PDB file of C-alpha atoms and ligand atoms in Angstrom:
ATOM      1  CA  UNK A   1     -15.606 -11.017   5.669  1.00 93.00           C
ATOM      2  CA  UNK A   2     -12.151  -9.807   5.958  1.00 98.00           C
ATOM      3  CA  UNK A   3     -12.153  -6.269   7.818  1.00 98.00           C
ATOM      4  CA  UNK A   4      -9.676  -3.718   6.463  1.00 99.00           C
ATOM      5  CA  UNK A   5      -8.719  -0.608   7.589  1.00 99.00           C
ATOM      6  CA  UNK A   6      -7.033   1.767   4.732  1.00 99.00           C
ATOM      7  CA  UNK A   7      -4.113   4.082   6.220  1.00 98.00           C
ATOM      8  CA  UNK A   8      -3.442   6.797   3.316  1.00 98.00           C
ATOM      9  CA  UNK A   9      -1.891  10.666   3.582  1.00 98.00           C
ATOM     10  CA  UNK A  10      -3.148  12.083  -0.198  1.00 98.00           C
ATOM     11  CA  UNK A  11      -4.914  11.833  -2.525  1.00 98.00           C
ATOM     12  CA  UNK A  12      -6.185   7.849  -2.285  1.00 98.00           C
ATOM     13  CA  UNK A  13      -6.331   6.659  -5.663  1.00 98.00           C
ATOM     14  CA  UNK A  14      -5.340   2.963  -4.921  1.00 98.00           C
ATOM     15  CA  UNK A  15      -8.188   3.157  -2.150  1.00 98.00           C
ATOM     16  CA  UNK A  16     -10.711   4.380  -4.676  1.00 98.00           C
ATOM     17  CA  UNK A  17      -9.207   1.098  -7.063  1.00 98.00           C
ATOM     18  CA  UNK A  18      -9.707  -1.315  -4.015  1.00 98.00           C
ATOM     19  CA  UNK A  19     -13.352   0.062  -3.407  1.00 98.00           C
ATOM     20  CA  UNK A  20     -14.231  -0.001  -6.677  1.00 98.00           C
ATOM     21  CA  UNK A  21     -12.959  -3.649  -7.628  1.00 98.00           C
ATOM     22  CA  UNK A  22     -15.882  -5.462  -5.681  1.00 97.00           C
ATOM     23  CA  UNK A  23     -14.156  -6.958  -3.009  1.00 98.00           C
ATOM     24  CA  UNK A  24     -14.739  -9.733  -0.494  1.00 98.00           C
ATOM     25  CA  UNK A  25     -13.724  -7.315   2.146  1.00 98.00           C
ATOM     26  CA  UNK A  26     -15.185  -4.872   4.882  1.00 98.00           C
ATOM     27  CA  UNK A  27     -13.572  -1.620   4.866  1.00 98.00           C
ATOM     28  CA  UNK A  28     -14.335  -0.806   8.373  1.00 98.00           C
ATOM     29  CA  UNK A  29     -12.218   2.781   8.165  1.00 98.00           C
ATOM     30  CA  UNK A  30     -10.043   4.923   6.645  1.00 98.00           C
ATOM     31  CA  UNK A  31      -7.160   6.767   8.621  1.00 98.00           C
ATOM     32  CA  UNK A  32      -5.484   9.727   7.579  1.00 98.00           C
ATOM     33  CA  UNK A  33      -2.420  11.211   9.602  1.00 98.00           C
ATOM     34  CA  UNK A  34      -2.951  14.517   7.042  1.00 97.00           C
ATOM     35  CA  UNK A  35      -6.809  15.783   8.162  1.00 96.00           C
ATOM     36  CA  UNK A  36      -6.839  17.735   5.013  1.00 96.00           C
ATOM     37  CA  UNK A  37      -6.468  14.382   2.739  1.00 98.00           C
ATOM     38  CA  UNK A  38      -8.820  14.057  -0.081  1.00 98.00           C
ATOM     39  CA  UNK A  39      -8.785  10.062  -0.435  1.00 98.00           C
ATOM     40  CA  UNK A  40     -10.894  10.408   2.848  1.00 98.00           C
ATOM     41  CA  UNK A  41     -13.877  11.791   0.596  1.00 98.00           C
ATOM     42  CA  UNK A  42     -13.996   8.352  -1.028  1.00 98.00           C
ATOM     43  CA  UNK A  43     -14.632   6.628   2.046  1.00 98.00           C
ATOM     44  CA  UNK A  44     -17.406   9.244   3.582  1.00 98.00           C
ATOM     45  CA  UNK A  45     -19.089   9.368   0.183  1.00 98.00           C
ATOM     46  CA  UNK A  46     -19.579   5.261   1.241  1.00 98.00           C
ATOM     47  CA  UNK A  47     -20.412   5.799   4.567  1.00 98.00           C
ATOM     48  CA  UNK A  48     -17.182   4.038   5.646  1.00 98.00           C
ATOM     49  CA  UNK A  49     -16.014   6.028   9.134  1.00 98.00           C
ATOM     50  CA  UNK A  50     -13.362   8.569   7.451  1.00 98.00           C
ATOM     51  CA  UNK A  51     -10.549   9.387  10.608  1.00 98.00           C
ATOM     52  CA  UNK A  52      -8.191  12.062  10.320  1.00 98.00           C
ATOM     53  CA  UNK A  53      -5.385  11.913  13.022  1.00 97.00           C
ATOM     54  CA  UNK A  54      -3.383  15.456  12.592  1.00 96.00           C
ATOM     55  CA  UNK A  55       0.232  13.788  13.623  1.00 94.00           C
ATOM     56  CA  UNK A  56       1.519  17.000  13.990  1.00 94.00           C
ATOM     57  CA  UNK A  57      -0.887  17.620  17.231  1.00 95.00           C
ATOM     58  CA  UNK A  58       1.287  14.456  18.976  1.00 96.00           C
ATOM     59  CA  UNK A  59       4.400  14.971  20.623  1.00 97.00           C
ATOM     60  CA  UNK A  60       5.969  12.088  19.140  1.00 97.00           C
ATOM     61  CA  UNK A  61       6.040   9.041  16.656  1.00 97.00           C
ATOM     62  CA  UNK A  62       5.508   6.549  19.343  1.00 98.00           C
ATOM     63  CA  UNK A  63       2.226   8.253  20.823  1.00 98.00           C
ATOM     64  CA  UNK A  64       0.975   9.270  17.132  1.00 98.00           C
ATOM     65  CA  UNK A  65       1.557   5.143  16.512  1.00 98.00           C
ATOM     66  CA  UNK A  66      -0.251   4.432  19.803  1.00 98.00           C
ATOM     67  CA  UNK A  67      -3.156   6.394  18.831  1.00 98.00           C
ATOM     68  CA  UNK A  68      -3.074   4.925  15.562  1.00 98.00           C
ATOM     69  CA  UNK A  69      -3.849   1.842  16.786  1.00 98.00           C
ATOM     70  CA  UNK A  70      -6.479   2.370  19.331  1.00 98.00           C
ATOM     71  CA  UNK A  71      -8.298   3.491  16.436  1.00 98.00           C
ATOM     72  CA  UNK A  72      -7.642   0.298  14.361  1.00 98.00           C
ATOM     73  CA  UNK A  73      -8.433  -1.597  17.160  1.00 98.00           C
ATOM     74  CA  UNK A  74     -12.118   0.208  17.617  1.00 98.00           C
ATOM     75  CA  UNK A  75     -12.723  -0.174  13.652  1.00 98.00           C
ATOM     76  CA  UNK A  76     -11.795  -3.840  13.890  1.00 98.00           C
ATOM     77  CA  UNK A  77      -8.803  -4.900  11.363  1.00 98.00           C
ATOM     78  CA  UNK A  78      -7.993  -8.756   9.955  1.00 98.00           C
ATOM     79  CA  UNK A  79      -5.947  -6.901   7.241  1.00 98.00           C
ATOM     80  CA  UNK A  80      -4.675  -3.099   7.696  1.00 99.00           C
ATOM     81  CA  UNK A  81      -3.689  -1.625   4.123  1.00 99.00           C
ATOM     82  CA  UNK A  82      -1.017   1.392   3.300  1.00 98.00           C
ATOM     83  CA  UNK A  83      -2.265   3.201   0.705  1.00 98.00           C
ATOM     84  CA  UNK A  84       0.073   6.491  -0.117  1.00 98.00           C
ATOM     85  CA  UNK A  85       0.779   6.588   3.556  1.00 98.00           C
ATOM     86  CA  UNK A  86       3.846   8.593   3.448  1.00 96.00           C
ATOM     87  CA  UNK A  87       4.769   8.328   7.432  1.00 96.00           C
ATOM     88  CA  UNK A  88       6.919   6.003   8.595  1.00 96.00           C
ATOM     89  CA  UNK A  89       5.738   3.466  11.148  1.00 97.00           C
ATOM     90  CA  UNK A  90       6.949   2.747  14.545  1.00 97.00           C
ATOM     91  CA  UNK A  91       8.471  -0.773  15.106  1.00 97.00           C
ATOM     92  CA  UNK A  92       5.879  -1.734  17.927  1.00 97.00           C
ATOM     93  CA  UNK A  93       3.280  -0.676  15.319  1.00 98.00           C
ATOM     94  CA  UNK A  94       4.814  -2.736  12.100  1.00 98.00           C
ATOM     95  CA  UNK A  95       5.223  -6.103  14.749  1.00 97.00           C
ATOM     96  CA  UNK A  96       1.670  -5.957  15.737  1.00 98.00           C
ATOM     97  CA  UNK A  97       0.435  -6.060  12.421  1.00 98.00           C
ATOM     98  CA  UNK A  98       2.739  -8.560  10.740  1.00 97.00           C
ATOM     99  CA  UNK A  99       1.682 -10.331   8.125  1.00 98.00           C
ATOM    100  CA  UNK A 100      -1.396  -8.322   7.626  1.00 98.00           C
ATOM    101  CA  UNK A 101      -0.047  -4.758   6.856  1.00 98.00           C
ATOM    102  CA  UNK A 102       0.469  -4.295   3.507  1.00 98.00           C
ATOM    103  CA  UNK A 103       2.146  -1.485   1.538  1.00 98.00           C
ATOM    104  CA  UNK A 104       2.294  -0.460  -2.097  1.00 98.00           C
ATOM    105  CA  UNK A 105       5.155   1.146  -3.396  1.00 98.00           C
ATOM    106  CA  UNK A 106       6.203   2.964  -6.398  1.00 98.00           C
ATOM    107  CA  UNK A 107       8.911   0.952  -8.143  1.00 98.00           C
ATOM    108  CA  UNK A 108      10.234  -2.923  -8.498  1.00 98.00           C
ATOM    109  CA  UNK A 109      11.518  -3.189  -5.206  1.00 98.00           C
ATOM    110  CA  UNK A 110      14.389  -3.555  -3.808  1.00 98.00           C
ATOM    111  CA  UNK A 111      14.783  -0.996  -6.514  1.00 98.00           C
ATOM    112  CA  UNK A 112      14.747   2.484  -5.164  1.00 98.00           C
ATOM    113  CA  UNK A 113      13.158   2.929  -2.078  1.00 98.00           C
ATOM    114  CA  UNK A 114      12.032   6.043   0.092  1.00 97.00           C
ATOM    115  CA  UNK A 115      10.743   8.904  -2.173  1.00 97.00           C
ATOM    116  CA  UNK A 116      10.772  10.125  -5.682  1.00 98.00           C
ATOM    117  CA  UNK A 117      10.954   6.802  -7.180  1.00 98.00           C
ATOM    118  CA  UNK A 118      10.230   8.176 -10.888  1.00 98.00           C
ATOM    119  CA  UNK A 119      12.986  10.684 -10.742  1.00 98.00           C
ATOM    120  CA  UNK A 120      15.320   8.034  -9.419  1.00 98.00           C
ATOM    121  CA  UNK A 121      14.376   5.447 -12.056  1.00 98.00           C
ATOM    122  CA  UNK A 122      14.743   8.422 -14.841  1.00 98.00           C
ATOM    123  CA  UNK A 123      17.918   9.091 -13.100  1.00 98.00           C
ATOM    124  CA  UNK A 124      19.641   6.429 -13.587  1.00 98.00           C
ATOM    125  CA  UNK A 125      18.333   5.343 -16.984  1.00 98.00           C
ATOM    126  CA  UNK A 126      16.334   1.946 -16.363  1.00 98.00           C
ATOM    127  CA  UNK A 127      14.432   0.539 -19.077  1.00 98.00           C
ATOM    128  CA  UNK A 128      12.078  -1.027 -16.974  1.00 98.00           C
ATOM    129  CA  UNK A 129      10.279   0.114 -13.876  1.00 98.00           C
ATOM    130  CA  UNK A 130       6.983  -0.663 -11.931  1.00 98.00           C
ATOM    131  CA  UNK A 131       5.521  -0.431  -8.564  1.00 98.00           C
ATOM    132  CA  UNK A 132       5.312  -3.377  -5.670  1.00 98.00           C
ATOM    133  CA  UNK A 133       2.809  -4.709  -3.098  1.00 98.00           C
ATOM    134  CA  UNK A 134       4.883  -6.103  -0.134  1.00 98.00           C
ATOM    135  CA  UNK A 135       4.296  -7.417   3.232  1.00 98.00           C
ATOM    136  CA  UNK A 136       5.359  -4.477   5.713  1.00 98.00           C
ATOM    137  CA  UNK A 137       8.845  -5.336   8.135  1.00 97.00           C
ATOM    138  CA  UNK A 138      10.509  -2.609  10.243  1.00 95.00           C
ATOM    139  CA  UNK A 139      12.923  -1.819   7.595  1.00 95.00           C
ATOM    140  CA  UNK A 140      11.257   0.960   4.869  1.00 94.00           C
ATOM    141  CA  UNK A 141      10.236  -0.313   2.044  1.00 95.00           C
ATOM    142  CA  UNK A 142      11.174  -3.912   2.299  1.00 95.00           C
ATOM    143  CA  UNK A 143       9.618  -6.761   2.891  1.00 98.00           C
ATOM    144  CA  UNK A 144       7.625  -9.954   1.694  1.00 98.00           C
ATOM    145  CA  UNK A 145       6.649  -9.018  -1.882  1.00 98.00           C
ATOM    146  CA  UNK A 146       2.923  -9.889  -2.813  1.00 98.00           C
ATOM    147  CA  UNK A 147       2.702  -8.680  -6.624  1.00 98.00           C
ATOM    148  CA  UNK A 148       4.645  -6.550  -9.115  1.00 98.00           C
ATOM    149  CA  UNK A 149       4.105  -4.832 -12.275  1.00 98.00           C
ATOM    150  CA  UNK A 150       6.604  -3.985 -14.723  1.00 98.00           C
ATOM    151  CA  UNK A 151       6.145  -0.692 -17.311  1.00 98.00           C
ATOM    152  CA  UNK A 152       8.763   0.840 -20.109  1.00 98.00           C
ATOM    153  CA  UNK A 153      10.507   3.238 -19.785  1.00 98.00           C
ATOM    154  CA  UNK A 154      10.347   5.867 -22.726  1.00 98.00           C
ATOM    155  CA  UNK A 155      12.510   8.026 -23.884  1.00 97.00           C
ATOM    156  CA  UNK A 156      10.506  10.822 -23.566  1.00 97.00           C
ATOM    157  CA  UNK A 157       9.175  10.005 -19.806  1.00 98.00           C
ATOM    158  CA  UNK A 158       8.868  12.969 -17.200  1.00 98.00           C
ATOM    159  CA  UNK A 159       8.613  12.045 -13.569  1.00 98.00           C
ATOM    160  CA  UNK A 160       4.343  12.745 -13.946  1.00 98.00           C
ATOM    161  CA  UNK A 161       4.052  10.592 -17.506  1.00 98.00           C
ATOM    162  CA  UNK A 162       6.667   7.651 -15.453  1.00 98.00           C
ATOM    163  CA  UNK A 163       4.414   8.134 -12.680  1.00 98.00           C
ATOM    164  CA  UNK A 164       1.041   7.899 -14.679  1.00 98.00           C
ATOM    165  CA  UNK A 165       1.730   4.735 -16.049  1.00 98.00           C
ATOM    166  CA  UNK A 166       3.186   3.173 -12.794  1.00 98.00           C
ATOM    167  CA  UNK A 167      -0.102   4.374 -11.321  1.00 98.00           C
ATOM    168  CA  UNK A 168      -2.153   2.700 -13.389  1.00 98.00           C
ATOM    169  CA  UNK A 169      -0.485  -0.639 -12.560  1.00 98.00           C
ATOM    170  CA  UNK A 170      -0.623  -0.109  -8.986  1.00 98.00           C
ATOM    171  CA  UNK A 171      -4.897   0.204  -9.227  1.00 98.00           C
ATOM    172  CA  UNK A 172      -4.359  -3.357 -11.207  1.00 98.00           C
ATOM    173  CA  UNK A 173      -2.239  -5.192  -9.074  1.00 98.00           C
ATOM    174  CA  UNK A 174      -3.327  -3.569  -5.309  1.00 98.00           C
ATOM    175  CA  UNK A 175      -6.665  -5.171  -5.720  1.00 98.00           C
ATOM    176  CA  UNK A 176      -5.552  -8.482  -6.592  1.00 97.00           C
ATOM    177  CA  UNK A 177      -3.338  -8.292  -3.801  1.00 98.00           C
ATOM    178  CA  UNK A 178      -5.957  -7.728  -1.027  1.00 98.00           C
ATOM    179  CA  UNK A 179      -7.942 -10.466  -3.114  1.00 97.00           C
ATOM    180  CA  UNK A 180      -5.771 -12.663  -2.783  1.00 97.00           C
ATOM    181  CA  UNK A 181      -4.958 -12.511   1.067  1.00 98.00           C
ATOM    182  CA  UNK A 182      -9.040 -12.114   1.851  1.00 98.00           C
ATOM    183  CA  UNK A 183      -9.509 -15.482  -0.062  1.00 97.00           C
ATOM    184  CA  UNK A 184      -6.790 -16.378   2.289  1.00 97.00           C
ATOM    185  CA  UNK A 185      -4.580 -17.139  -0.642  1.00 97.00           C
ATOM    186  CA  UNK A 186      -0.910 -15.817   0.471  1.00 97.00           C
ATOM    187  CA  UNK A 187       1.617 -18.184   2.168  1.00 96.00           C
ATOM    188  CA  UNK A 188       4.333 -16.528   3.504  1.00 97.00           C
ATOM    189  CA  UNK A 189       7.607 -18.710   4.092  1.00 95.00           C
ATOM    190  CA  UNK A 190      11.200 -17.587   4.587  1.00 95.00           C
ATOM    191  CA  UNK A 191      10.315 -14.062   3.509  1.00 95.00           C
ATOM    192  CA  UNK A 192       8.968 -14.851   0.228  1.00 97.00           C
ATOM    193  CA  UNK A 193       5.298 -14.791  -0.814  1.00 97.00           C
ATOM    194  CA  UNK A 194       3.434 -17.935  -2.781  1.00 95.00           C
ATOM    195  CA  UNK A 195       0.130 -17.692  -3.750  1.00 96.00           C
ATOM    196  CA  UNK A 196      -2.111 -20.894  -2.828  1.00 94.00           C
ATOM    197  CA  UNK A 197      -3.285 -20.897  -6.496  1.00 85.00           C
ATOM    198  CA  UNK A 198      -2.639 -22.790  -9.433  1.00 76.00           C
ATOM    199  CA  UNK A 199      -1.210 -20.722 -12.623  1.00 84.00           C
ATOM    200  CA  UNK A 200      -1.459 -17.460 -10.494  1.00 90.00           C
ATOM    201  CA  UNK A 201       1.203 -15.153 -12.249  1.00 95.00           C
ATOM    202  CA  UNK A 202       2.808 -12.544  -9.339  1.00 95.00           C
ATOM    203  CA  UNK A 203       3.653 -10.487 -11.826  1.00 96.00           C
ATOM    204  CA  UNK A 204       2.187  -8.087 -14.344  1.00 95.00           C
ATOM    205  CA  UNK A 205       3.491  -6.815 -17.583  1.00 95.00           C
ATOM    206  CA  UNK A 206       2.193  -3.669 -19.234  1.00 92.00           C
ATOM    207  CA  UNK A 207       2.703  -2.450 -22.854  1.00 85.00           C
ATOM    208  CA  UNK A 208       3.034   1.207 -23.021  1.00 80.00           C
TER     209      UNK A 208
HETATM  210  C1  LIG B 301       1.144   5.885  -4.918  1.00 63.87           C
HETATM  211  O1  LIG B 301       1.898   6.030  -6.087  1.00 63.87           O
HETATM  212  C2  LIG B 301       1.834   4.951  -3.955  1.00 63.87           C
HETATM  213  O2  LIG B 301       2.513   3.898  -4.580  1.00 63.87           O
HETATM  214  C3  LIG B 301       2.796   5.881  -3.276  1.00 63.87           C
HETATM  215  O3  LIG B 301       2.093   7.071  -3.092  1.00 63.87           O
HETATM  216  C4  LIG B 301       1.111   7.194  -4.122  1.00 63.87           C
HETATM  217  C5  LIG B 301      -0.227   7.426  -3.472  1.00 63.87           C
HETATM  218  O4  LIG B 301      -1.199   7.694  -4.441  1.00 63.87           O
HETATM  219  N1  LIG B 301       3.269   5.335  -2.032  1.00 63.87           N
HETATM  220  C6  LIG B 301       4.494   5.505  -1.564  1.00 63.87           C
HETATM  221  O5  LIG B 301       5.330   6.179  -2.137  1.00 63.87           O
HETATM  222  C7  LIG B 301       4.775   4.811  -0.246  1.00 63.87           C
HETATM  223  N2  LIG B 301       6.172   4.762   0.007  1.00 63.87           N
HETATM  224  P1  LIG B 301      -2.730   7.587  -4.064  1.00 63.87           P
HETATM  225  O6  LIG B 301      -2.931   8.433  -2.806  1.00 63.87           O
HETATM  226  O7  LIG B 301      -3.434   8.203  -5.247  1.00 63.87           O
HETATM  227  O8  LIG B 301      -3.069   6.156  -3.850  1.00 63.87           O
END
């Protein structure tokens, strides 16, 4: 079984989709660097060791990052999964886990980046937008991209309704993602990802 550890900051609805979706993984924990997080309830309600890591009681991002991984390293990791972890990672920390850290993100990458992704797409009047499951590098938000899912944009959209819809791609397409690299699926080569699957579509399409 493929061991994962979840890192998440909020609420933890794309863990809740990945426990729910039946897995051939081991979620051995569940870090938060926000103690107060509530996606942590999902994995103590499991019995799946819930750790909260308070980075403000660390005197930097290089000793929050080394503590972060002694703790991956106890839980046991073959795959370590960002789930709305909004803190940004160390380089030593991203090139020990490469090519099995994965993020999701909320928009079609390399489309808008860094935060407030729904507000950015409203912004500047796309038609389309979606949300990404990439392959973590040092730079943010870039990287070796998994899966996407594409939405409409309406013309009535707020930043919440955007952000509703993205959402509900995300708990399609972040499970097939961790699927897919459990079944040991996911080639990477020159920074592109192929699934070892016949008629596997990478992308997903959603009506409104
Ligand atoms: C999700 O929309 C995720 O894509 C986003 O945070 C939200 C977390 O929701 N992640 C990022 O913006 C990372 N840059 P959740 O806690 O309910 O899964």
């Amino acid at each position: 079984m493929t061991r994962v550890v979840v890192l998440l900051s909020g609420r933890g609805s794309n863990f809740k989709a990945l426990l729910e979706a039946d897995l051939p993984v081991t979620f051995t924990a569940a870090i938060s660097n926000r103690p107060d997080a509530a996606g942590l309830e999902h994995a103590r309600a499991r019995g799946i060791p819930a750790i909260a890591l308070d980075h403000k009681n660390f005197p930097s991002r290089a000793a929050f990052d080394e503590t972060l991984i002694n703790e991956i390293e106890k839980a046991g990791a073959d795959l370590v999964v960002l789930a709305g972890y909004m803190r940004i990672l160390t380089k030593p920390f991203v090139e020990r886990y490469a090519d099995r850290l994965i993020n999701i993100h909320p928009s079609l990458l390399p489309m808008f980046p860094g935060l407030d992704t729904h507000a950015a797409a409203l912004r500047e009047g796309v038609k389309i937008h979606g949300c990404t499951v990439h392959f973590v590098t040092p730079q943010l938000d870039h990287g070796p991209i998994v899966i996407q899912a594409a939405v409409p944009v309406l013309a009535d959209d707020t930043p919440a309704t955007l952000a509703a819809r993205v959402l509900a791609q995300e708990h399609r397409i972040y499970p097939q993602a961790v699927r897919w690299f459990a079944e040991g699926k996911l080639v990477i080569s020159d920074g592109r990802v192929n699934v070892r699957e016949d008629g596997v579509s990478q992308w997903v399409l959603s009506t409104p």
